[in-house]
Coordinates of C-alpha atoms in Angstrom, one line a residue:
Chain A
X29 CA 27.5 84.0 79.9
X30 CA 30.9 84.6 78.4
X31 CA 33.8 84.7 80.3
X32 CA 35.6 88.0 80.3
X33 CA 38.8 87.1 79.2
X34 CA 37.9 85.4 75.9
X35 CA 35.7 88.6 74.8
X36 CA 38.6 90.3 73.5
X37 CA 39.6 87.5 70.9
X38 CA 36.2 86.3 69.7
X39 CA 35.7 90.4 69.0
X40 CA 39.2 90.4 67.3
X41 CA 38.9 87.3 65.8
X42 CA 35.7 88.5 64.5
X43 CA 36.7 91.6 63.2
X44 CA 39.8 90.6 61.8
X45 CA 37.8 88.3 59.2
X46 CA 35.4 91.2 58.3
X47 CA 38.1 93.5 57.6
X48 CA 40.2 90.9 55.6
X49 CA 37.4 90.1 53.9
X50 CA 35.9 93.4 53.1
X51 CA 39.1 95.1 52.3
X52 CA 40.0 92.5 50.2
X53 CA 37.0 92.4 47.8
X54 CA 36.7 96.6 47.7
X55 CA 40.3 96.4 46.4
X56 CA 39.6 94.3 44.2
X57 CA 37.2 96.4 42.6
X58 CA 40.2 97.9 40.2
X59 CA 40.7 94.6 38.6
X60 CA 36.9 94.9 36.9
X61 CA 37.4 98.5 35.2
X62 CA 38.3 97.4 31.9
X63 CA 35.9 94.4 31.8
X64 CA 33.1 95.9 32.7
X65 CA 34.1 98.8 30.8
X66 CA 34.5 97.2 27.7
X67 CA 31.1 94.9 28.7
X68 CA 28.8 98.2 28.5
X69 CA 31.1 100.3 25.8
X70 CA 31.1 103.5 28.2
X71 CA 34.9 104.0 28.4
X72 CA 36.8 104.2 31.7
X73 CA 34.7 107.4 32.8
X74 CA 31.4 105.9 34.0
X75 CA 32.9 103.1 36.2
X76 CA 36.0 105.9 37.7
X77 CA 32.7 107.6 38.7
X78 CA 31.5 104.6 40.3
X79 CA 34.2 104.1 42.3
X80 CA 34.9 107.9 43.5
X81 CA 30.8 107.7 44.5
X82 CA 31.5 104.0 46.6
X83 CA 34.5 106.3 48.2
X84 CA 32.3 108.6 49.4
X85 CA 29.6 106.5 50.3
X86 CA 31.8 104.7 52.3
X87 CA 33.2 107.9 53.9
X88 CA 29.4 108.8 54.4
X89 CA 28.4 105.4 55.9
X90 CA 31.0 105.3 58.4
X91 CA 29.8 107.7 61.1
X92 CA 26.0 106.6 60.3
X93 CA 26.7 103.2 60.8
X94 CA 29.3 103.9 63.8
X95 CA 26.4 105.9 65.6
X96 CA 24.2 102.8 65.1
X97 CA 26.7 100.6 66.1
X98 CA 27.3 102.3 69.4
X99 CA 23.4 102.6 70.1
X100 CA 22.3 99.0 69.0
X101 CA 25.7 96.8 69.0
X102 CA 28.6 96.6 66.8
X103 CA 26.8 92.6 65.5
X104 CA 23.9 93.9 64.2
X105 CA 25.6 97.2 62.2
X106 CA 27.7 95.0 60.5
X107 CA 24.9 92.5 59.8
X108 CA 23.1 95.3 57.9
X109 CA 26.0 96.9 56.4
X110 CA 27.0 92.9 55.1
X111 CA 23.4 92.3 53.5
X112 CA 24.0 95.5 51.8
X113 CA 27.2 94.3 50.4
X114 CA 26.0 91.3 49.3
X115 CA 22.9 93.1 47.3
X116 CA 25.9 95.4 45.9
X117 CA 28.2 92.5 44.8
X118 CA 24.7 90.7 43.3
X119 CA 23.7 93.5 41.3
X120 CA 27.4 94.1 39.8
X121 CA 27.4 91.0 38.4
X122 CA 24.3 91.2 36.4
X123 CA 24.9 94.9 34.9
X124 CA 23.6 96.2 32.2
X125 CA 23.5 99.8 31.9
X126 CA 25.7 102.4 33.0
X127 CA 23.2 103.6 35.6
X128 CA 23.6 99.8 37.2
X129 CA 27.3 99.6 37.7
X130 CA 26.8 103.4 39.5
X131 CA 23.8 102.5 41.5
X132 CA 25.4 99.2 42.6
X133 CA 29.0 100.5 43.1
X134 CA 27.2 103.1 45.7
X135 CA 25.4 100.3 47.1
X136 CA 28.1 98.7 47.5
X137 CA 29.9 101.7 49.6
X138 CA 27.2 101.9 51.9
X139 CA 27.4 98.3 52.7
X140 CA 31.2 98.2 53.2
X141 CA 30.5 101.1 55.8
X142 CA 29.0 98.7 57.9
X143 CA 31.3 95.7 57.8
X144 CA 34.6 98.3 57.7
X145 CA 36.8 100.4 60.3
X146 CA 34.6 102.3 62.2
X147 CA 31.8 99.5 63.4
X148 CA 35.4 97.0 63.6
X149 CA 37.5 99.6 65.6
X150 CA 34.9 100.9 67.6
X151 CA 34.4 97.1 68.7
X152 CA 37.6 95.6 69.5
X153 CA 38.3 99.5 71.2
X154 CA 35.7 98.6 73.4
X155 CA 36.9 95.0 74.0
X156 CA 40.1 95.5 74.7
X157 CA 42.0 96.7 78.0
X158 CA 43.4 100.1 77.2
X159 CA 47.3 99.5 78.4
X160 CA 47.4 97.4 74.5
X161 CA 44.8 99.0 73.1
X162 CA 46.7 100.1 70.1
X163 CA 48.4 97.1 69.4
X164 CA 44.8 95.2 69.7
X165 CA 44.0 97.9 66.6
X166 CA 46.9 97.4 64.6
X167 CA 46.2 93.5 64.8
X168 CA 43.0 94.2 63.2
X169 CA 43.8 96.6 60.4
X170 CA 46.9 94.4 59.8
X171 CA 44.2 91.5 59.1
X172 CA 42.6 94.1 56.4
X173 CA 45.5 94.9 55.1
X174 CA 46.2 91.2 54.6
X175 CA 43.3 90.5 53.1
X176 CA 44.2 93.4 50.0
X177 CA 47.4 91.8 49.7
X178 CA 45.7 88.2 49.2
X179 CA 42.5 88.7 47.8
X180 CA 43.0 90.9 44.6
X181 CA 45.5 88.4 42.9
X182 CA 42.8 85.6 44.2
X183 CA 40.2 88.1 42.3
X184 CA 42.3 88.0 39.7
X185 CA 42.4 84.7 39.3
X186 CA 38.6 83.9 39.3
X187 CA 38.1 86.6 37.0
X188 CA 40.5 84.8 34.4
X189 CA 38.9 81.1 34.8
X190 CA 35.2 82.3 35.2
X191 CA 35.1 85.8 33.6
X192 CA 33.8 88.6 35.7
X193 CA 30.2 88.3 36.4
X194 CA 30.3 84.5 37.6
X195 CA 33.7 85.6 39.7
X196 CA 31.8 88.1 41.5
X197 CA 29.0 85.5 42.3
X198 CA 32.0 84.0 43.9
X199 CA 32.7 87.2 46.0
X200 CA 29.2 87.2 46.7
X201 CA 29.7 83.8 48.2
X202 CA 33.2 84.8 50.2
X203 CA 31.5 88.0 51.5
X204 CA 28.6 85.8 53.1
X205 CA 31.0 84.1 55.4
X206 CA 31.4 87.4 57.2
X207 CA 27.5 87.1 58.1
X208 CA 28.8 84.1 60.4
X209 CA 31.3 86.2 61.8
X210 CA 29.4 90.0 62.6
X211 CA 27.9 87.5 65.5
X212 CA 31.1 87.9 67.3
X213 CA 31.4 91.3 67.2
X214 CA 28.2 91.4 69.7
X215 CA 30.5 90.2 72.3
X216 CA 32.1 93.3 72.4
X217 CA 28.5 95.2 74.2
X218 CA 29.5 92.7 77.1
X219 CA 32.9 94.3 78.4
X220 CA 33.4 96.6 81.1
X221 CA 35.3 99.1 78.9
X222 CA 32.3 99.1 76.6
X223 CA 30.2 100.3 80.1
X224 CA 32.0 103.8 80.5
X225 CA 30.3 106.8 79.5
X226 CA 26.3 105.2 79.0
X227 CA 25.3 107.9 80.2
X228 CA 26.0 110.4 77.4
X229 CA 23.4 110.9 74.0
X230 CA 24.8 110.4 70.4
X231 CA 24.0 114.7 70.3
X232 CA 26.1 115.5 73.4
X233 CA 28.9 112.8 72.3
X234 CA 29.1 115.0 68.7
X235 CA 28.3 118.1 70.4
X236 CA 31.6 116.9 72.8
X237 CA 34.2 116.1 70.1
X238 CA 33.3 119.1 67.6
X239 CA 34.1 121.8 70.6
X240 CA 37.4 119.9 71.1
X241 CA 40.3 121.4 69.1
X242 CA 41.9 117.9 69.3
X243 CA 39.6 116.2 67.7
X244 CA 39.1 119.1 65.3
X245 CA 43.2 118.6 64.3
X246 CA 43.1 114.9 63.9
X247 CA 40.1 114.9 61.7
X248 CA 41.5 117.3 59.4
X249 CA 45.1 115.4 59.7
X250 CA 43.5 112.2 58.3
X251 CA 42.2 114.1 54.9
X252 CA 46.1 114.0 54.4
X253 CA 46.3 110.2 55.2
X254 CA 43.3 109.7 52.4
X255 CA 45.1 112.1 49.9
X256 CA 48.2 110.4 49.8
X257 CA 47.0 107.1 50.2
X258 CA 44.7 107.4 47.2
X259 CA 46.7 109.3 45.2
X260 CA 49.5 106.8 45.2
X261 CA 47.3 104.0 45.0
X262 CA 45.4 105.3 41.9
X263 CA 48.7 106.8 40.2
X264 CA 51.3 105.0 40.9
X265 CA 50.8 102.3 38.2
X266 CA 50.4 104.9 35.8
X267 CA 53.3 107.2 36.8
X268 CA 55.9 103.6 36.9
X269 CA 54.0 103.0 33.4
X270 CA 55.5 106.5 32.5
X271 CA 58.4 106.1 33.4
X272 CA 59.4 103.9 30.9
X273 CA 60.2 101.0 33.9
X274 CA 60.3 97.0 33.2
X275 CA 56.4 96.1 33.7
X276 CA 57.5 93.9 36.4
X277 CA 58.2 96.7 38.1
X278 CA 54.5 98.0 38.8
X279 CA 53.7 94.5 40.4
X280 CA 56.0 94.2 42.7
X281 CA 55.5 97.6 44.0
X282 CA 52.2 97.2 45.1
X283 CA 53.2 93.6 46.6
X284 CA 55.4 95.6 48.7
X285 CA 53.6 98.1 49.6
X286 CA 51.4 95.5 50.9
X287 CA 54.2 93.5 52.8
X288 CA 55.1 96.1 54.7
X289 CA 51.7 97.6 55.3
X290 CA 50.7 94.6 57.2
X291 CA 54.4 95.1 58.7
X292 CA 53.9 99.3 59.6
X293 CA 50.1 98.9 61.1
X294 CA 51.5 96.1 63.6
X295 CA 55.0 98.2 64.3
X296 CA 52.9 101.4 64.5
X297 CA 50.5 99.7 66.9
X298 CA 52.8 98.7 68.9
X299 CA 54.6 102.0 69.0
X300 CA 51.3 103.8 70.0
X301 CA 50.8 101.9 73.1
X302 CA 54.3 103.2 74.6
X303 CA 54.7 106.6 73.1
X304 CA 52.5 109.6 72.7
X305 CA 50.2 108.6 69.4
X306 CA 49.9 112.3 68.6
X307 CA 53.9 112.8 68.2
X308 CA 53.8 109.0 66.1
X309 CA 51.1 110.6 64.1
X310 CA 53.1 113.5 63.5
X311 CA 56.3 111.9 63.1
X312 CA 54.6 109.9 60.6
X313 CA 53.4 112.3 58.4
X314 CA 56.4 114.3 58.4
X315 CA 58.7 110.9 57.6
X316 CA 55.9 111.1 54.1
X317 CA 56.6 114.2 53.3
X318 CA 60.0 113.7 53.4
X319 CA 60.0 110.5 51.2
X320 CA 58.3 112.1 48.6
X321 CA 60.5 115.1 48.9
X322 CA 63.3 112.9 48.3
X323 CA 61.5 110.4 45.4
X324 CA 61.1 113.8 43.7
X325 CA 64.8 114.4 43.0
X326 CA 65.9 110.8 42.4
X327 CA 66.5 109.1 39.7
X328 CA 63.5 106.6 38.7
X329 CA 65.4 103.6 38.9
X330 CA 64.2 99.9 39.4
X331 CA 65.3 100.0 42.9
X332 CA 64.5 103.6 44.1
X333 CA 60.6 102.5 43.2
X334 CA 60.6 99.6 45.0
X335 CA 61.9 101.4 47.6
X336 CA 59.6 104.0 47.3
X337 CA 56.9 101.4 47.5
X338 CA 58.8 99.5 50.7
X339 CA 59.2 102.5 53.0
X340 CA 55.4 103.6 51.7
X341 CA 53.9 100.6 52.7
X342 CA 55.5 101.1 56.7
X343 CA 53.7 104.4 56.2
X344 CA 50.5 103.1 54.6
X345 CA 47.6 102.5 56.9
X346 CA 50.2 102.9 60.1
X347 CA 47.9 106.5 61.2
X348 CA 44.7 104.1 61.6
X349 CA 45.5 102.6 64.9
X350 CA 46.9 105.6 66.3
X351 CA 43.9 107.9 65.2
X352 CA 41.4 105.6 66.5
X353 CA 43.4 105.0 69.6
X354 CA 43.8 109.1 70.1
X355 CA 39.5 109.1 69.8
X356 CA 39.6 106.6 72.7
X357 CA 41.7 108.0 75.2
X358 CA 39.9 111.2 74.3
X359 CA 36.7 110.3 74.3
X360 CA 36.7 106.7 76.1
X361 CA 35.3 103.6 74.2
X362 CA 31.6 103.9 74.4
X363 CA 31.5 106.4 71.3
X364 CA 34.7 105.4 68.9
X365 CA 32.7 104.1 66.4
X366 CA 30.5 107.4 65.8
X367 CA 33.3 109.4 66.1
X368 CA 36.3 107.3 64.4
X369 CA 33.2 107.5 61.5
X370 CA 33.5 111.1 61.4
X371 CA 37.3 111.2 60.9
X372 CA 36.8 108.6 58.5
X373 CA 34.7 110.8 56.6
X374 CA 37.0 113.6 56.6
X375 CA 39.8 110.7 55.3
X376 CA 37.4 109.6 52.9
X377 CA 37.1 113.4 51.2
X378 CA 41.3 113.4 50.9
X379 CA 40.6 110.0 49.3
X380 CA 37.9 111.9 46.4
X381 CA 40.3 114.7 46.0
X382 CA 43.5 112.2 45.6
X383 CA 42.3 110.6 43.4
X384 CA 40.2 112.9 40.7
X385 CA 43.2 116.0 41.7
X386 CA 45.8 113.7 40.0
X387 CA 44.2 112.6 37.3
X388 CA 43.1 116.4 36.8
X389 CA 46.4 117.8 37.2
X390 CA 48.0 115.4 34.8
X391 CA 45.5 116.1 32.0
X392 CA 46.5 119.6 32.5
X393 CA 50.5 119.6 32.9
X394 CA 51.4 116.3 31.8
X395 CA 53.2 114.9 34.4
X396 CA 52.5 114.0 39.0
X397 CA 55.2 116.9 39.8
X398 CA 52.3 119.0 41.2
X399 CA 50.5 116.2 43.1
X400 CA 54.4 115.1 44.3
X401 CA 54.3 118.2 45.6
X402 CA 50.9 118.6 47.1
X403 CA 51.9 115.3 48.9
X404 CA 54.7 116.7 50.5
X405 CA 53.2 120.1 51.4
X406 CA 50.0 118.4 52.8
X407 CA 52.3 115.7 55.3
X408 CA 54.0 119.0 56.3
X409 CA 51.1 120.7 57.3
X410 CA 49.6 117.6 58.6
X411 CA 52.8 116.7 60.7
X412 CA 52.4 120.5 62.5
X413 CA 48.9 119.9 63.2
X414 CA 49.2 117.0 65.1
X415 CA 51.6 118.4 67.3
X416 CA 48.7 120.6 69.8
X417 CA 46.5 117.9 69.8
X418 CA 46.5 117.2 74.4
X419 CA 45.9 113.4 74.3
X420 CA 44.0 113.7 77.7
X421 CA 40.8 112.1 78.8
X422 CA 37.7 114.6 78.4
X423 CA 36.8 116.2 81.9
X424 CA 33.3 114.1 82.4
X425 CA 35.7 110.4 82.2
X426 CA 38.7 112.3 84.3
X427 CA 35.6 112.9 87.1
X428 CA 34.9 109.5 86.5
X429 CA 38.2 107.5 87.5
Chain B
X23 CA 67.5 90.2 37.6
X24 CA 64.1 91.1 38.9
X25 CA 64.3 89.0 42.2
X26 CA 67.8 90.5 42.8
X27 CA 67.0 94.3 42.9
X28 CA 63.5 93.5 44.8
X29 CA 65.3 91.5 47.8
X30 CA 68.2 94.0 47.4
X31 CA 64.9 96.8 48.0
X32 CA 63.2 94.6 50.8
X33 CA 66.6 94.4 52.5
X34 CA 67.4 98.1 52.8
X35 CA 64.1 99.3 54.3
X36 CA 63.9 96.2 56.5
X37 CA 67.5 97.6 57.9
X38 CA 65.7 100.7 58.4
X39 CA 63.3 98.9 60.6
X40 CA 65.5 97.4 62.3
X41 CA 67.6 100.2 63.2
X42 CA 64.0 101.9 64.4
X43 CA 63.4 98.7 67.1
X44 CA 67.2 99.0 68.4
X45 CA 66.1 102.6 68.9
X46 CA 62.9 101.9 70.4
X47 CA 64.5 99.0 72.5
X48 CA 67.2 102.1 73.5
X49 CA 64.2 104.8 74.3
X50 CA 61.8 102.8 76.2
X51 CA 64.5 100.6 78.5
X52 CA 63.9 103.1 81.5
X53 CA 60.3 102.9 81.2
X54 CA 58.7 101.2 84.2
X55 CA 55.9 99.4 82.5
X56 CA 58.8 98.0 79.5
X57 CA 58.8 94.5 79.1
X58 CA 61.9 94.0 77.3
X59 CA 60.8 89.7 76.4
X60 CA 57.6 91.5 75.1
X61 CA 59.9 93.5 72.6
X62 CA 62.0 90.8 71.6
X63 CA 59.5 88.5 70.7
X64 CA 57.5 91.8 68.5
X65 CA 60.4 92.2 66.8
X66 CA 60.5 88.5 66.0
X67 CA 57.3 88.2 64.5
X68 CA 57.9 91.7 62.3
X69 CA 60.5 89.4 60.9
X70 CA 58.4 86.6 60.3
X71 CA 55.6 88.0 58.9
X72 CA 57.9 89.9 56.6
X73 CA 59.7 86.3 55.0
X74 CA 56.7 84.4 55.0
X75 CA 55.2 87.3 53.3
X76 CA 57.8 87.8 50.8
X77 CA 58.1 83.9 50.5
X78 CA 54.3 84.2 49.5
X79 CA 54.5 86.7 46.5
X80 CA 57.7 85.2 45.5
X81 CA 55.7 82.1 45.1
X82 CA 52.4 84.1 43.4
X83 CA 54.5 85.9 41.4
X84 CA 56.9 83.3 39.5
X85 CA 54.6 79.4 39.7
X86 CA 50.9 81.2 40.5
X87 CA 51.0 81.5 36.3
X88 CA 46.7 81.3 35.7
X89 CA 47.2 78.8 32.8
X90 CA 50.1 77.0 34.5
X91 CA 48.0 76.9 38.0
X92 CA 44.2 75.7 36.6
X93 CA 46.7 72.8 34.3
X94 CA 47.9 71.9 38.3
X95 CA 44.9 72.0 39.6
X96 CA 43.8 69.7 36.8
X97 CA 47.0 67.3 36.7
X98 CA 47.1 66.6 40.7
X99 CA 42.9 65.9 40.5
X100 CA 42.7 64.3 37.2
X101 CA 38.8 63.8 37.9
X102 CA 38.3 67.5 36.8
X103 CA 39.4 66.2 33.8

């Protein structure tokens, strides 16, 4: 028997490695376009398809596996969503044909499904006492956000010693340890939080959040999140690149970006455990609107990108904790990982369109301004839509207390 | 020149940041439930993570050179060799 006070930090401990690991080798991914590219002779096309369908996949994996976390614990979701990674990572490293690098790449996104956000948040939110629930979040997706910022120059590196089929036998072996650590996640079935609301089916839990207008709003506000966050990540190299910047420049961008991501999704976890999360959220997507706005009209300088890229990162993956910890206080723990899946889905559909819209849009006009614009156009909205969502508890928890 | 013009970059938005906790510090002071040793030592780890972080790419980015690493690796255990 497990003494209640340690639950919470074997199921963030736990966690923490799954996301570090898991983000780490999905963002990796970018570093093995041209290789395997030039290893099949298909051009760029075949494997940017392959990683628009692992998007999705992973956008449509999230509320399948969250439902089965919720109904048969959050251990044995991500053990399944793990073996599928590692059968994903396996069969990228012996491709062959065009149709392999697709099949595994989707294989892949299924996998990472099961070992990402929604089974992890939906954990620890269930682990964790409510009055730092947030924070307890941010912790977590800081850990992820850790493991992009150390694991694709780590990627990089085994690629350039051991080429990249044998490096991604050594991913495979990395992304075992997290087989070890998805036992800890079972903890989380053995809190009290995770006790509250038993009572209610998977139908009347989705049946529940679709006839809320809050839940409604914050799904559609975190299309936004994916559409900027892919667009920039996906662009951005290209668009410094175009600017005629020192190539130094591009690197240390994204090294930002990731320095102060870990910094933004601790800060904004933090925030959202003593302020309303709905006016952070909104605050938030209004604050990158407003950068963009601005990095429109300046001058593409050495420093305005970088500081670009600093502010960004504050603003990266900041709406995670406070989205996921809006689905809890509306909906209580018991459910997150279903529903935060369902969000994630919407976020993952911003990320499709972020990515292919400004690649469309430049073969077209020759040049981001559109998609700059988009960005700051789709915060706006986003920022006004957050603004009715009523963070209140939903009347069968309220009877409840 | 590089270094320069990033830590000049890191500098200004950490200010920014900063500026944000003194406000934060300011807004939630009145609140019952604010533990104002709680914020303090937040704000201390923010700035932590953020020079150890730095610290770390600085280090990637200017001695982490593949060749220059792997010929390390191989100098400080000479059995590889």
């Amino acid at each position: 028997m497990i003494n209640q006070k340690f639950i919470p930090f074997f199921v963030i401990l736990g966690g923490s490695i799954l996301l570090l690991i898991s983000f780490g080798i999905r963002h990796s991914f970018g570093l093995y376009l041209l290789p395997i590219s030039n290893f099949l002779g298909t051009g760029r096309e075949v494997f940017g398809l392959a990683s628009a369908l692992q998007v999705l996949m992973i956008g449509i994996g999230s509320p399948l596996f969250g439902g089965l976390s919720d109904k048969i614990g959050a251990g044995k979701a991500s053990f399944l969503g793990i073996v599928i990674t590692l059968l994903g990572l396996l069969w990228m490293s012996n491709v062959e044909t065009s149709f392999d690098i697709i099949a595994s790449q989707t294989l892949y996104g299924l996998g990472a499904a099961g070992c990402g956000t929604a089974v992890v948040l939906g954990a620890v939110g269930r682990s964790v006492n409510a009055e730092n629930r947030t924070l307890f979040l941010g912790i977590v997706m800081a850990a992820g956000s850790f493991g992009q910022f150390i694991m694709v120059p780590f990627a990089g590196y085994l690629i350039e010693i051991s080429g990249w089929s044998q490096s991604l036998i050594y991913l495979f072996y990395i992304a075992s340890i997290m087989l070890i650590f998805s036992f800890l996640l079972n903890i989380s079935g053995k809190s009290e939080a995770s006790k509250a609301g038993t009572n209610q089916t998977i139908k009347e839990a989705l049946k529940e959040a679709f006839q809320s207008k809050s839940f409604n709003l914050l799904s559609l506000g975190f299309f936004v999140c994916g559409f900027h966050v892919t667009f920039v990540a996906v662009h951005f190299p290209a668009f410094i690149e175009d600017q005629n910047l020192p190539f130094w420049v591009g690197g240390w961008s994204l090294a930002l970006i990731g320095i102060f991501n870990v910094v933004g999704t601790l800060y904004f976890g933090y925030l959202g455990d003593r302020f309303s999360k709905k006016n952070l959220l909104a605050l938030l997507y209004f604050l990158r609107s407003l950068l963009f706005f601005i990095f429109i009209f300046l001058p593409k300088t050495e420093l305005t990108v970088l500081l670009f890229a600093c502010i960004l990162g504050v603003l990266w993956l900041s709406t995670v904790p406070l989205t996921s910890g809006i689905i809890t206080v509306l909906f209580g723990p018991y459910y997150m990982s279903l529903l935060y899946g369902i969000a994630f889905f919407s976020h993952q559909i911003g990320s499709f369109f972020g990515s292919w819209m400004g690649g469309r849009l430049f073969d077209i006009y020759g040049s981001y301004e559109i998609m700059w614009w988009c960005s700051v156009g789709l915060g706006l909205i986003a920022s006004l839509m957050h603004l009715p969502i009523k963070e209140e508890i939903a009347p069968r928890l309220a009877i409840k207390i | 020149m590089a270094i320069i013009i990033v830590s000049t970059a890191l500098f200004l938005c950490w200010i920014w940041i900063e500026i944000t906790l003194i406000v934060v510090n300011k807004l939630s002071s009145h609140s019952f439930n604010f533990n104002k040793n709680l914020h303090k030592n937040f704000s201390w780890i923010l700035r932590f993570i953020v020079i150890l972080m730095f610290l770390m790419v600085i280090i990637y980015m200017y001695f982490f050179d593949y060749g220059k690493f792997s010929d390390a690796i191989q100098f400080c255990l000479g059995a590889i060799r």
